[in-house]
Amino acid sequence: MSVSDRLRCHPAVLVLALLGAAATASLLDLARLLPAASWSTALLSPDPNDMRQLVVFYSLLPRLVTALLAGAALALAGVLMQQVLRNPLASPTTLGIEAGARLALAAGTLWTPVLAAGFPMLVAFAGGAATLAGACLIAWRNAFAPTTLVLAGLVIGLYAGALGAILVLFNEHYLTGLFIWGGGSLSLQDWSAPNTIGLALVFGFTAAFMMIRPLTLLDLDGDMAASLGVASGRIRIAGLALAVALPASVVAEVGVIGFIGLVAPTLARLAGARRLRDRLIWAPPIGGGLLWLADGLARHAVDSSGEFVPTGAVTALFGAPLLLFMLPRLTMLPTPPRREAPAVTRRPCPTWRVLMLLCLGLMATIAIALVAAPGPSGWTISLGEDLAPVLPWRGPRLAAALVAGAMLAVAGVVLQRLTDNGMASPEVLGTSAGAMLGAAALAVLVADAGRPAQLMASGAGALLATLAVLSVARRGGFTPERMVLVGIALGSLCDALVSALIASGDQRAQMLLGWMTGSTYRVTTAEAAGAAILGLVGTALSGLMARPLDLLPLGGPAAQALGLDLRRARRHVLLVAAGLTAGAATVVGPLSFVGLIAPHLAKMLGLRRALPQILGAALLGALLMTAADWLGRTMLLPRQAPAGLVAALVGGPALIIQLARRR
C-alpha cells in the first residue's frame, strides 16, 4: 500500500488536536461534577466524605487514563500486525482477534469460571491467538496475500461472533452482562483496568523498540533479510505474539473496542509517518486520543433509557465513516491477475439434469423437515392426521427459511457477476448489514413497526450499503480489498448499534438480537407468503437480466461494445440485489453465509452461465436454509437454534476450506 494523499499536518498536530478535543469533553464532565476549586483535591487526594470527589477519582479519572492506554495499545498492535504481515489492512478487528478473545471469555465464563475470573487476559490471549493462527494458516498457501488474509480473519471473526451469539441465546442469564461488556464499555470503579493495560503497553512498547531493526528488515525479501542476520520466522512469531497480547489485555478489561487498531496507524501514515520507527512513535498517541475523544462522545450520548452508549459502539460509529473517508486516499498493492481454473477433462453433467437433481434433493429435504422431528418417545414421523396439528407451526417457518435461502443465493450470484469478484456476497459486502441497519434504525424510531415498514427500511439500508461499496471501490477498479473493508465497516456499524441497544436494556434489543441471529420462530403464514412472492419476483427479474449478468464480468468497455447499457444494467442489478437481500434479512438475519456459498456450489456443479447459475444457486440456497432450519429446530430440543446461526455455523467451515484452497 502507498499513500496517494497526505494529511496536511504533522502527526504532532493531529495528536494535539485529538487530545485537545478530548480534554475539552473531559473538562466539561468535571465541571458538571465539581467546582473548579475542588478539582486538584479530587484528582490528587479525594475527600472520603465527598461522594463527588470519590466519583471523580475512582470513576472519571480511571476511565480517562484507560481510554488513553487502551487506544495506544490497540494502535501499537495495529502497527505491529501491519509490519509483520506486510498487510496494510491487518488489525485486531479485521483479523478477528477481538472476536476470538470475546468468544474465549464467554466460553471460559461458562465452563471454566475460575480460570476466566482469575486470568482473563490469558483466556483472551488464547482466543485471539487461535483466530489469528487460523487466519494465517488459511492465507499461508497464498503467501499471506492481503485479500485472503483479511477475508480469512473476517470469516473467522464472523464465525466466532455466531458462536458467541449462540452462547448468549442459550445462557442469557449468565452471559447477557458479558455481551453488554463486550460492546466496549469504559465504565470503571477502580484502577485495576488501567494498571493492567498500562503494564501490557509498557512491555509491548519496550519489546517493539527492542525489535525495531529486525522488524524493519521484514520489508525486505526473506533471503536478503536472512543474509543480514535476521531470523524472519522467529521475528514474525514474536511480533504477532506481542500484537495479540496487547488487544487481549484491552478485551479482558474493557471489552471489544473496534477500529482503533486500523484507523490510528493509517492516520499516522497519512500524516507522514512513513518509517516503522515513526509509526511506532505516533500511532499510539493518535490511538489514545481517538479513544479518549470517542469516550467523551459516549459519555455525552445518552439513549432513551438514560444509559450511556458503550464506547465501543461510538468507535465503530465514527470509525466506519472515517475508514470510508480514508479508503480512497490509500493506493492498494496491485491485485495479481486471476488464474483460470484448469479445464475439466471429464464431460460435464447436462444443466437440466443438475437442476433436476437439485429439485429432487430440495423436495426430499422439505419432506424430511415437515414430517420428522423428535418427540417425547424419540424420533417420530408425522403423516396424515398426525401431520395436520403441527403443519401450521412447521410450514410457515420452513417456507420462510426456504425462500430466504433462495433470495440470498440469487443476490450472491448477482453481486458476484456485477463486481466480477468471486468473494462478493450480501454478507461480505455489507449488503445484509445495511439491511439490518435499516431495520434497526426503524426499531429505534418507531416502537411497533409492521412487516411492510421493516421490509422497506431493510431494502433502503441494503441499497445504500451496496451503493456505498461500489462508490468507494470504483476509484480502485473494484479491487477486493476496498470492497471487503467497506463490508467490515458496515458490519461493525450494525454490531455497534445492536450492542448499544442491548446495553440500554431496551426490550427491542432482545427482539433485534433474535432477528439478527436468523430466528424463524415467529414467522406467520402471511409473512411467509409475502416473502415467497418477493422471492419469486426477484428471482424472475434476475433471470430476465441473464444477458447483462453474462456480459458484466467481461468489464465495462467490453460489455458496452456488445451493446449493453452499462449504467442502466448496473442500476437494475443493484435494485434487484438490494430487494432480495432485504427480503431475506427480514426473515433470517444478516449472519448466514448462504449468499457466498451457494453461487460457488452452483459453479462447481457446472452451472456457469447466468441463468443456470441463478436457478441452481436458488435451489442450493433453499436446500441449505431448509436443512439449517430443521437442524436448529430439532438438534437441541427443548431449545431451538436460529436458522441463520445454524447456516453460519455450517457455512463458515465450508467457506474457510474454500479460502484455504483458493489461489
XYZ file of C-alpha atoms in Angstrom:
663
model
C 0.000 0.000 0.000
C 1.183 3.508 -0.722
C -0.315 6.796 0.345
C -1.780 8.733 -2.536
C -2.759 11.795 -0.461
C -1.212 13.113 2.728
C -2.983 14.892 5.501
C -1.858 18.490 5.500
C -0.478 18.357 9.030
C 2.358 16.857 11.024
C 1.498 13.869 13.241
C 2.105 16.070 16.278
C -0.575 18.500 15.134
C -3.039 15.633 14.727
C -2.212 14.311 18.208
C -2.631 17.755 19.774
C -5.966 18.272 18.014
C -7.333 14.928 19.218
C -6.069 15.378 22.766
C -7.376 18.932 22.899
C -10.874 17.963 21.786
C -10.950 15.000 24.181
C -9.646 17.113 27.091
C -12.380 19.676 26.462
C -15.067 16.988 26.754
C -13.497 15.671 29.979
C -13.272 19.159 31.491
C -16.960 19.670 30.775
C -17.724 16.437 32.642
C -15.530 17.510 35.521
C -17.211 20.905 35.667
C -20.614 19.257 35.934
C -19.463 17.242 38.943
C -17.304 19.670 40.910
C -16.498 23.357 41.154
C -13.072 24.307 39.816
C -11.734 24.977 43.299
C -12.110 21.293 44.235
C -10.501 19.805 41.131
C -6.975 19.470 42.473
C -8.171 17.858 45.694
C -10.426 15.397 43.862
C -7.703 14.399 41.404
C -4.877 14.005 43.916
C -6.346 13.246 47.343
C -10.142 12.927 47.344
C -12.122 13.603 50.481
C -13.699 10.267 51.548
C -16.743 12.153 52.834
C -17.425 13.829 49.475
C -19.102 11.410 47.058
C -18.494 13.678 44.090
C -14.737 13.660 44.645
C -14.791 9.875 45.022
C -16.641 9.563 41.713
C -14.014 11.717 40.026
C -11.041 9.816 41.482
C -12.375 6.253 41.177
C -14.532 6.506 38.047
C -13.905 9.527 35.830
C -10.108 9.613 36.148
C -9.554 5.828 35.664
C -11.867 5.991 32.667
C -9.805 8.779 31.120
C -6.500 7.002 31.720
C -7.886 3.688 30.460
C -9.070 5.334 27.236
C -5.593 6.714 26.593
C -3.811 3.460 27.411
C -6.259 1.148 25.602
C -6.236 3.294 22.470
C -2.433 3.364 22.480
C -2.243 -0.411 22.977
C -4.624 -1.121 20.093
C -2.783 1.293 17.815
C 0.569 -0.289 18.670
C -0.878 -3.734 17.958
C -2.134 -2.499 14.586
C 1.313 -1.161 13.624
C 2.966 -4.447 14.576
C 0.452 -6.566 12.658
C 0.712 -4.448 9.538
C 4.508 -4.590 9.629
C 4.876 -8.295 10.415
C 2.255 -9.448 7.918
C 3.132 -6.737 5.361
C -0.573 -6.067 5.102
C -1.996 -2.532 5.416
C -5.425 -3.965 6.259
C -4.283 -6.008 9.268
C -5.636 -5.015 12.667
C -7.165 -6.683 15.739
C -10.609 -6.032 14.228
C -10.056 -7.197 10.652
C -8.217 -10.379 11.658
C -10.892 -11.464 14.124
C -8.609 -11.275 17.181
C -11.051 -9.250 19.269
C -13.958 -11.514 18.319
C -11.916 -14.593 19.241
C -10.916 -13.089 22.578
C -14.525 -12.263 23.433
C -15.676 -15.765 22.481
C -12.935 -17.308 24.644
C -14.011 -15.206 27.611
C -17.667 -16.151 27.104
C -16.820 -19.859 26.880
C -14.473 -19.576 29.846
C -17.155 -17.877 31.925
C -19.469 -20.820 31.275
C -17.106 -23.793 31.520
C -14.036 -22.637 33.468
C -15.243 -19.677 35.546
C -12.279 -19.864 37.936
C -9.791 -19.525 35.073
C -11.819 -16.814 33.311
C -12.190 -14.777 36.505
C -8.630 -15.264 37.729
C -6.719 -14.980 34.441
C -8.977 -13.140 31.934
C -6.051 -11.817 29.910
C -4.669 -15.335 29.452
C -8.058 -16.610 28.268
C -8.481 -13.644 25.914
C -4.945 -14.146 24.574
C -5.691 -17.814 23.822
C -8.855 -16.899 21.901
C -7.195 -14.102 19.939
C -4.154 -16.219 19.120
C -6.368 -19.062 17.903
C -8.253 -16.813 15.477
C -5.063 -15.203 14.187
C -3.431 -18.619 13.728
C -6.476 -19.814 11.795
C -6.394 -16.779 9.501
C -2.647 -17.180 8.905
C -2.978 -20.882 8.141
C -5.654 -20.120 5.561
C -3.544 -17.402 3.924
C -0.304 -19.417 4.055
C -0.872 -21.040 0.665
C -1.305 -17.625 -0.947
C 1.830 -16.151 0.657
C -0.272 -14.078 3.060
C -1.971 -12.162 0.258
C -3.753 -9.153 1.848
C -7.173 -10.032 0.445
C -7.034 -13.669 1.500
C -5.740 -12.865 4.984
C -8.369 -10.217 5.686
C -11.141 -12.368 4.261
C -9.993 -15.264 6.433
C -9.918 -13.032 9.503
C -13.328 -11.637 8.623
C -14.874 -15.078 8.193
C -13.328 -16.444 11.389
C -14.430 -13.324 13.261
C -17.993 -13.700 11.986
C -17.898 -17.376 12.895
C -16.706 -16.527 16.406
C -19.478 -13.946 16.633
C -22.047 -16.555 15.611
C -20.787 -18.966 18.268
C -20.868 -16.192 20.844
C -24.440 -15.306 19.887
C -25.485 -18.932 20.370
C -23.870 -18.986 23.812
C -25.721 -15.802 24.759
C -29.054 -17.083 23.471
C -28.740 -20.379 25.346
C -27.267 -18.873 28.533
C -28.960 -15.498 28.649
C -28.971 -15.160 32.429
C -25.232 -15.807 32.647
C -23.828 -14.089 29.584
C -26.033 -11.073 28.828
C -23.827 -8.952 31.087
C -20.743 -10.287 29.299
C -22.319 -9.435 25.930
C -23.026 -5.886 27.143
C -19.472 -5.590 28.454
C -18.201 -6.980 25.163
C -19.629 -3.923 23.418
C -16.696 -1.939 24.799
C -17.646 -0.115 27.994
C -15.150 2.038 29.883
C -17.371 2.405 32.951
C -14.921 1.707 35.785
C -14.963 1.828 39.573
C -11.279 1.353 40.410
C -7.768 1.480 38.962
C -7.323 -2.212 38.134
C -8.058 -1.864 34.399
C -5.601 0.994 33.693
C -2.947 -0.761 35.761
C -3.257 -3.995 33.739
C -3.438 -2.293 30.338
C -0.626 0.087 31.314
C 1.715 -2.775 32.206
C 0.903 -4.538 28.923
C 1.515 -1.311 26.980
C 4.859 -0.625 28.650
C 6.005 -4.171 27.971
C 4.739 -4.059 24.387
C 6.287 -0.677 23.631
C 9.647 -1.736 25.093
C 9.663 -5.040 23.228
C 8.658 -3.375 19.946
C 11.553 -0.903 20.117
C 13.969 -3.674 21.037
C 12.896 -5.473 17.840
C 12.714 -2.375 15.656
C 15.693 -3.271 13.439
C 14.609 -6.842 12.575
C 11.017 -5.675 12.208
C 12.132 -3.010 9.734
C 14.123 -5.592 7.760
C 10.964 -7.676 7.313
C 10.146 -5.297 4.441
C 12.970 -6.965 2.518
C 12.856 -10.291 0.758
C 13.320 -13.330 3.015
C 16.734 -14.228 1.570
C 18.001 -10.658 1.872
C 16.790 -10.428 5.472
C 18.495 -13.741 6.278
C 21.764 -12.507 4.745
C 21.615 -9.575 7.167
C 21.286 -11.933 10.124
C 17.518 -11.696 10.671
C 15.607 -14.870 11.547
C 12.381 -13.822 9.838
C 10.297 -16.685 11.167
C 11.161 -16.064 14.810
C 10.722 -12.321 14.492
C 7.312 -12.734 12.889
C 6.149 -15.116 15.618
C 7.418 -12.790 18.363
C 5.843 -9.758 16.712
C 2.491 -11.481 16.269
C 2.506 -12.758 19.858
C 3.117 -9.229 21.054
C 0.433 -7.882 18.725
C -2.110 -10.373 20.118
C -1.222 -9.764 23.766
C -1.954 -6.035 23.539
C -5.585 -6.272 22.331
C -6.095 -9.284 24.624
C -5.336 -7.076 27.622
C -7.835 -4.491 26.363
C -10.598 -7.018 25.658
C -10.074 -8.700 29.036
C -10.532 -5.413 30.892
C -12.978 -3.256 28.911
C -14.354 -5.376 26.053
C -14.115 -5.010 22.285
C -13.019 -1.589 21.011
C -13.107 -1.770 17.243
C -11.333 0.180 14.506
C -8.707 1.942 16.639
C -6.049 -0.594 15.631
C -6.791 0.027 11.949
C -7.515 3.756 11.888
C -4.689 5.043 14.108
C -1.764 3.511 12.111
C -3.360 4.666 8.876
C -3.809 8.215 10.173
C -0.179 8.198 11.293
C 0.908 7.072 7.832
C -1.263 9.664 6.119
C 0.209 12.352 8.367
C 3.710 11.499 7.160
C 4.933 8.743 9.497
C 6.326 6.528 6.736
C 9.053 4.656 8.617
C 8.283 1.974 11.168
C 10.010 3.940 13.936
C 7.819 6.962 13.232
C 4.641 4.878 13.202
C 5.591 3.233 16.499
C 6.053 6.703 17.997
C 2.985 8.472 16.603
C 0.320 5.796 16.181
C -0.120 5.079 19.948
C -0.839 8.722 20.929
C -3.172 9.030 17.933
C -4.983 5.876 19.055
C -5.134 7.131 22.631
C -6.532 10.474 21.507
C -9.114 8.805 19.275
C -10.383 6.539 22.050
C -10.359 9.339 24.630
C -12.401 11.508 22.259
C -14.775 8.621 21.485
C -15.271 8.020 25.204
C -16.059 11.683 25.681
C -18.700 11.443 22.988
C -20.035 8.257 24.590
C -20.414 9.987 27.955
C -22.475 12.722 26.332
C -24.530 10.346 24.167
C -27.443 9.092 26.269
C -30.045 6.684 24.909
C -33.800 6.740 25.526
C -33.487 4.874 28.836
C -30.966 7.344 30.252
C -27.974 4.997 29.985
C -24.656 5.876 28.392
C -23.838 4.391 24.994
C -20.879 1.927 25.105
C -17.608 3.427 23.960
C -17.022 0.525 21.571
C -20.232 1.442 19.774
C -19.051 5.035 19.371
C -15.662 3.986 17.983
C -17.459 1.956 15.331
C -19.933 4.740 14.620
C -17.165 7.245 13.904
C -14.519 4.745 12.830
C -16.531 3.306 9.955
C -17.190 6.683 8.258
C -13.576 7.658 8.916
C -12.416 4.451 7.268
C -14.662 5.141 4.277
C -13.152 8.622 4.078
C -9.584 7.312 4.214
C -10.035 4.393 1.861
C -9.988 6.383 -1.428
C -6.756 8.031 -0.219
C -4.956 4.693 0.012
C -3.487 3.072 -3.069
C -3.608 -0.685 -2.618
C -0.984 -3.033 -3.931
C -1.966 -4.260 -7.383
C -4.029 -7.400 -7.296
C -2.307 -10.311 -9.077
C -4.017 -11.462 -12.252
C -6.535 -14.160 -11.543
C -5.622 -17.540 -12.956
C -8.356 -19.527 -14.502
C -9.121 -22.970 -13.167
C -7.724 -25.837 -15.214
C -10.028 -27.175 -17.843
C -12.220 -30.068 -16.791
C -11.385 -33.114 -18.842
C -14.440 -35.166 -17.951
C -17.701 -34.442 -19.665
C -19.874 -32.167 -17.513
C -23.341 -33.241 -16.485
C -26.104 -31.584 -18.565
C -27.621 -28.490 -16.989
C -31.171 -29.842 -16.928
C -30.014 -32.973 -15.109
C -28.177 -30.973 -12.458
C -31.215 -28.763 -11.864
C -33.490 -31.790 -11.691
C -31.268 -33.473 -9.101
C -31.216 -30.291 -7.058
C -35.034 -30.120 -7.216
C -35.277 -33.701 -6.012
C -32.830 -33.010 -3.190
C -34.786 -29.926 -2.130
C -38.092 -31.796 -2.143
C -36.579 -34.596 -0.072
C -35.230 -32.080 2.435
C -38.616 -30.359 2.664
C -40.361 -33.679 3.237
C -37.950 -34.663 5.998
C -38.220 -31.248 7.664
C -42.025 -31.401 7.632
C -42.589 -34.933 8.917
C -39.509 -35.856 11.002
C -38.964 -34.442 14.475
C -38.047 -35.729 17.940
C -40.866 -36.302 20.399
C -41.322 -37.477 23.997
C -40.612 -41.076 22.961
C -37.868 -40.372 20.419
C -37.954 -39.503 16.754
C -41.371 -39.650 15.136
C -42.666 -39.439 11.581
C -45.853 -37.365 11.357
C -48.073 -38.354 8.448
C -51.732 -37.858 7.632
C -53.726 -36.920 10.703
C -50.573 -36.621 12.809
C -49.149 -34.009 10.441
C -52.184 -31.706 10.446
C -51.713 -30.331 14.023
C -48.028 -29.490 13.536
C -48.205 -28.233 9.948
C -49.342 -24.689 10.906
C -46.230 -24.451 13.103
C -43.658 -26.048 10.834
C -44.968 -24.905 7.458
C -44.582 -21.090 7.684
C -41.118 -21.117 9.202
C -39.958 -23.783 6.753
C -41.299 -21.776 3.813
C -39.690 -18.600 5.144
C -36.297 -20.266 5.541
C -36.553 -21.837 2.080
C -37.418 -18.556 0.370
C -34.810 -16.584 2.337
C -32.092 -19.043 1.341
C -33.069 -18.789 -2.310
C -33.113 -14.978 -2.194
C -29.687 -14.767 -0.538
C -28.237 -17.193 -3.075
C -29.620 -15.266 -6.054
C -28.403 -11.978 -4.546
C -24.955 -13.564 -4.212
C -24.911 -14.575 -7.875
C -25.996 -11.094 -8.931
C -23.369 -9.325 -6.806
C -20.555 -11.650 -7.869
C -21.316 -11.093 -11.527
C -21.804 -7.357 -11.078
C -18.418 -6.879 -9.383
C -16.570 -9.777 -11.096
C -15.459 -10.741 -7.607
C -15.837 -14.354 -6.520
C -15.799 -13.353 -2.843
C -18.679 -10.893 -3.164
C -21.915 -11.686 -1.375
C -24.572 -9.879 0.678
C -22.746 -10.934 3.853
C -19.189 -9.959 2.891
C -20.017 -6.727 1.057
C -22.162 -5.444 3.906
C -25.444 -5.566 1.991
C -27.025 -7.729 4.696
C -25.554 -5.470 7.376
C -27.081 -2.479 5.594
C -30.465 -4.176 5.623
C -30.004 -4.834 9.323
C -29.066 -1.208 9.958
C -32.184 -0.013 8.176
C -34.390 -2.283 10.253
C -32.569 -1.367 13.467
C -32.992 2.350 12.755
C -36.699 1.759 12.207
C -36.899 -0.158 15.502
C -35.325 2.783 17.322
C -37.555 5.411 15.725
C -40.857 3.504 15.591
C -41.974 1.439 18.565
C -44.217 -1.028 16.729
C -43.448 -1.048 13.025
C -45.180 -3.600 10.832
C -43.550 -6.040 8.464
C -44.062 -3.840 5.333
C -42.284 -0.957 7.039
C -39.471 -3.282 8.122
C -39.119 -4.550 4.567
C -38.941 -1.021 3.161
C -36.402 0.069 5.777
C -34.301 -3.054 5.174
C -34.431 -2.527 1.414
C -33.320 1.088 1.740
C -30.452 0.078 4.029
C -29.338 -2.722 1.705
C -29.423 -0.426 -1.337
C -27.458 2.326 0.423
C -24.889 -0.195 1.651
C -24.375 -1.634 -1.817
C -24.072 1.841 -3.329
C -21.509 2.758 -0.670
C -19.438 -0.319 -1.501
C -19.459 0.363 -5.217
C -18.843 4.100 -4.938
C -15.807 3.618 -2.688
C -14.498 0.700 -4.741
C -14.904 2.426 -8.124
C -11.772 4.536 -7.720
C -9.663 1.429 -7.158
C -11.130 -0.546 -10.019
C -13.374 -2.640 -7.760
C -10.442 -4.311 -6.018
C -11.480 -6.882 -3.413
C -9.582 -5.078 -0.612
C -11.756 -1.989 -0.854
C -14.991 -3.955 -1.028
C -14.066 -6.085 1.967
C -13.095 -3.066 4.051
C -16.383 -1.319 3.328
C -18.204 -4.508 4.255
C -16.252 -4.648 7.529
C -17.155 -1.042 8.263
C -20.862 -1.580 7.660
C -20.899 -4.812 9.645
C -19.215 -3.051 12.558
C -21.806 -0.278 12.415
C -24.529 -2.890 12.708
C -22.839 -4.624 15.641
C -22.279 -1.273 17.344
C -25.941 -0.330 17.127
C -27.076 -3.711 18.438
C -24.566 -3.546 21.302
C -25.769 -0.061 22.205
C -29.399 -1.205 22.248
C -28.613 -4.269 24.357
C -26.571 -2.201 26.793
C -29.506 0.176 27.203
C -31.765 -2.638 28.411
C -34.391 -1.742 25.806
C -36.833 -4.577 25.137
C -36.407 -4.005 21.420
C -32.788 -5.113 21.789
C -33.665 -8.742 22.514
C -36.034 -8.783 19.529
C -33.320 -7.279 17.354
C -30.756 -9.815 18.610
C -33.119 -12.696 17.895
C -33.781 -11.373 14.412
C -30.080 -10.761 13.780
C -29.322 -14.396 14.560
C -31.884 -15.527 11.979
C -34.734 -16.924 14.022
C -37.829 -18.016 12.049
C -39.754 -18.897 15.213
C -42.331 -16.092 14.958
C -42.857 -16.117 11.186
C -46.550 -16.170 10.306
C -48.253 -17.646 7.263
C -48.874 -14.181 5.813
C -45.231 -13.187 6.262
C -44.032 -16.430 4.675
C -46.378 -15.864 1.732
C -45.122 -12.295 1.316
C -41.507 -13.471 1.388
C -42.345 -16.159 -1.184
C -43.896 -13.603 -3.547
C -40.901 -11.293 -3.167
C -38.509 -14.186 -3.755
C -40.317 -15.326 -6.891
C -40.416 -11.788 -8.303
C -36.748 -11.169 -7.512
C -35.627 -14.479 -8.993
C -37.719 -13.868 -12.107
C -36.235 -10.390 -12.549
C -32.749 -11.818 -12.104
C -33.498 -14.414 -14.771
C -34.694 -11.710 -17.132
C -31.345 -9.951 -16.650
C -29.397 -13.070 -17.655
C -27.774 -11.412 -20.667
C -26.493 -8.351 -18.749
C -25.249 -10.659 -15.993
C -23.361 -12.709 -18.586
C -21.761 -9.565 -20.033
C -20.935 -7.599 -16.852
C -17.996 -9.872 -15.807
C -16.320 -9.037 -19.137
C -15.705 -5.484 -17.930
C -17.270 -2.147 -18.777
C -15.683 -1.462 -22.199
C -16.283 -4.996 -23.488
C -19.869 -5.044 -22.254
C -20.596 -1.665 -23.845
C -19.010 -2.799 -27.107
C -21.513 -5.670 -27.139
C -24.417 -3.237 -26.863
C -25.034 -3.239 -23.101
C -26.270 -0.032 -21.471
C -23.843 -0.286 -18.576
C -25.306 2.368 -16.283
C -28.859 1.113 -16.676
C -27.860 -2.529 -16.242
C -25.919 -1.828 -13.053
C -28.781 0.213 -11.632
C -31.292 -2.564 -12.246
C -28.953 -5.215 -10.861
C -28.374 -3.166 -7.712
C -32.097 -2.721 -7.114
C -32.753 -6.442 -7.505
C -29.856 -7.389 -5.207
C -30.992 -4.898 -2.556
C -34.594 -6.115 -2.692
C -33.615 -9.773 -2.424
C -31.206 -9.121 0.436
C -33.757 -7.036 2.338
C -36.427 -9.694 1.957
C -34.056 -12.398 3.180
C -32.601 -10.349 6.035
C -36.037 -9.630 7.475
C -36.512 -13.405 7.838
C -33.123 -14.952 8.672
C -30.926 -12.006 9.646
C -27.505 -10.991 8.256
C -25.251 -13.766 9.601
C -25.838 -16.544 7.072
C -23.112 -17.386 4.520
C -25.601 -18.821 2.031
C -25.190 -15.867 -0.322
C -21.474 -16.605 -0.613
C -21.503 -20.403 -0.672
C -24.451 -21.235 -2.951
C -23.110 -19.446 -6.095
C -19.782 -21.276 -5.749
C -21.502 -24.622 -5.263
C -23.548 -23.966 -8.390
C -20.358 -23.264 -10.347
C -18.758 -26.431 -9.015
C -21.736 -28.341 -10.416
C -21.038 -26.888 -13.871
C -23.653 -24.087 -13.869
C -21.510 -21.247 -15.201
C -23.908 -19.253 -17.399
C -26.013 -16.626 -15.624
C -29.476 -18.194 -15.877
C -28.479 -21.770 -14.926
C -26.335 -20.429 -12.092
C -29.224 -18.330 -10.760
C -31.600 -21.300 -10.801
C -29.046 -23.703 -9.343
C -27.937 -21.280 -6.624
C -31.569 -20.594 -5.683
C -32.213 -24.324 -5.255
C -28.994 -24.790 -3.293
C -29.677 -21.803 -1.051
C -33.199 -23.033 -0.386
C -31.878 -26.502 0.428
C -29.196 -25.165 2.791
C -31.559 -22.904 4.726
C -34.278 -25.569 4.885
C -31.803 -28.021 6.363
C -30.493 -25.326 8.739
C -33.990 -24.516 9.994
C -34.774 -28.210 10.558
C -31.485 -28.830 12.366
C -31.946 -25.746 14.517
C -35.458 -26.878 15.420
C -34.583 -30.472 16.289
C -30.963 -30.959 17.339
C -31.059 -29.071 20.670
C -34.560 -29.719 21.966
C -36.132 -28.285 24.060
C -34.097 -25.280 22.897
C -34.042 -24.032 19.333
C -31.124 -22.602 17.387
C -31.968 -19.871 14.846
C -31.728 -20.956 11.230
C -29.384 -18.115 10.327
C -26.910 -19.101 13.022
C -27.022 -22.771 12.060
C -26.378 -21.829 8.430
C -23.454 -19.664 9.533
C -22.028 -22.482 11.653
C -22.305 -24.898 8.730
C -21.291 -22.411 6.052
C -18.354 -20.906 7.950
C -16.140 -24.024 7.808
C -17.111 -24.593 4.179
C -16.071 -21.050 3.332
C -12.841 -21.415 5.322
C -11.977 -24.582 3.392
C -12.712 -22.782 0.138
C -10.457 -19.874 1.127
C -7.679 -22.282 2.093
C -7.846 -23.981 -1.317
C -8.211 -20.744 -3.277
C -5.225 -19.183 -5.054
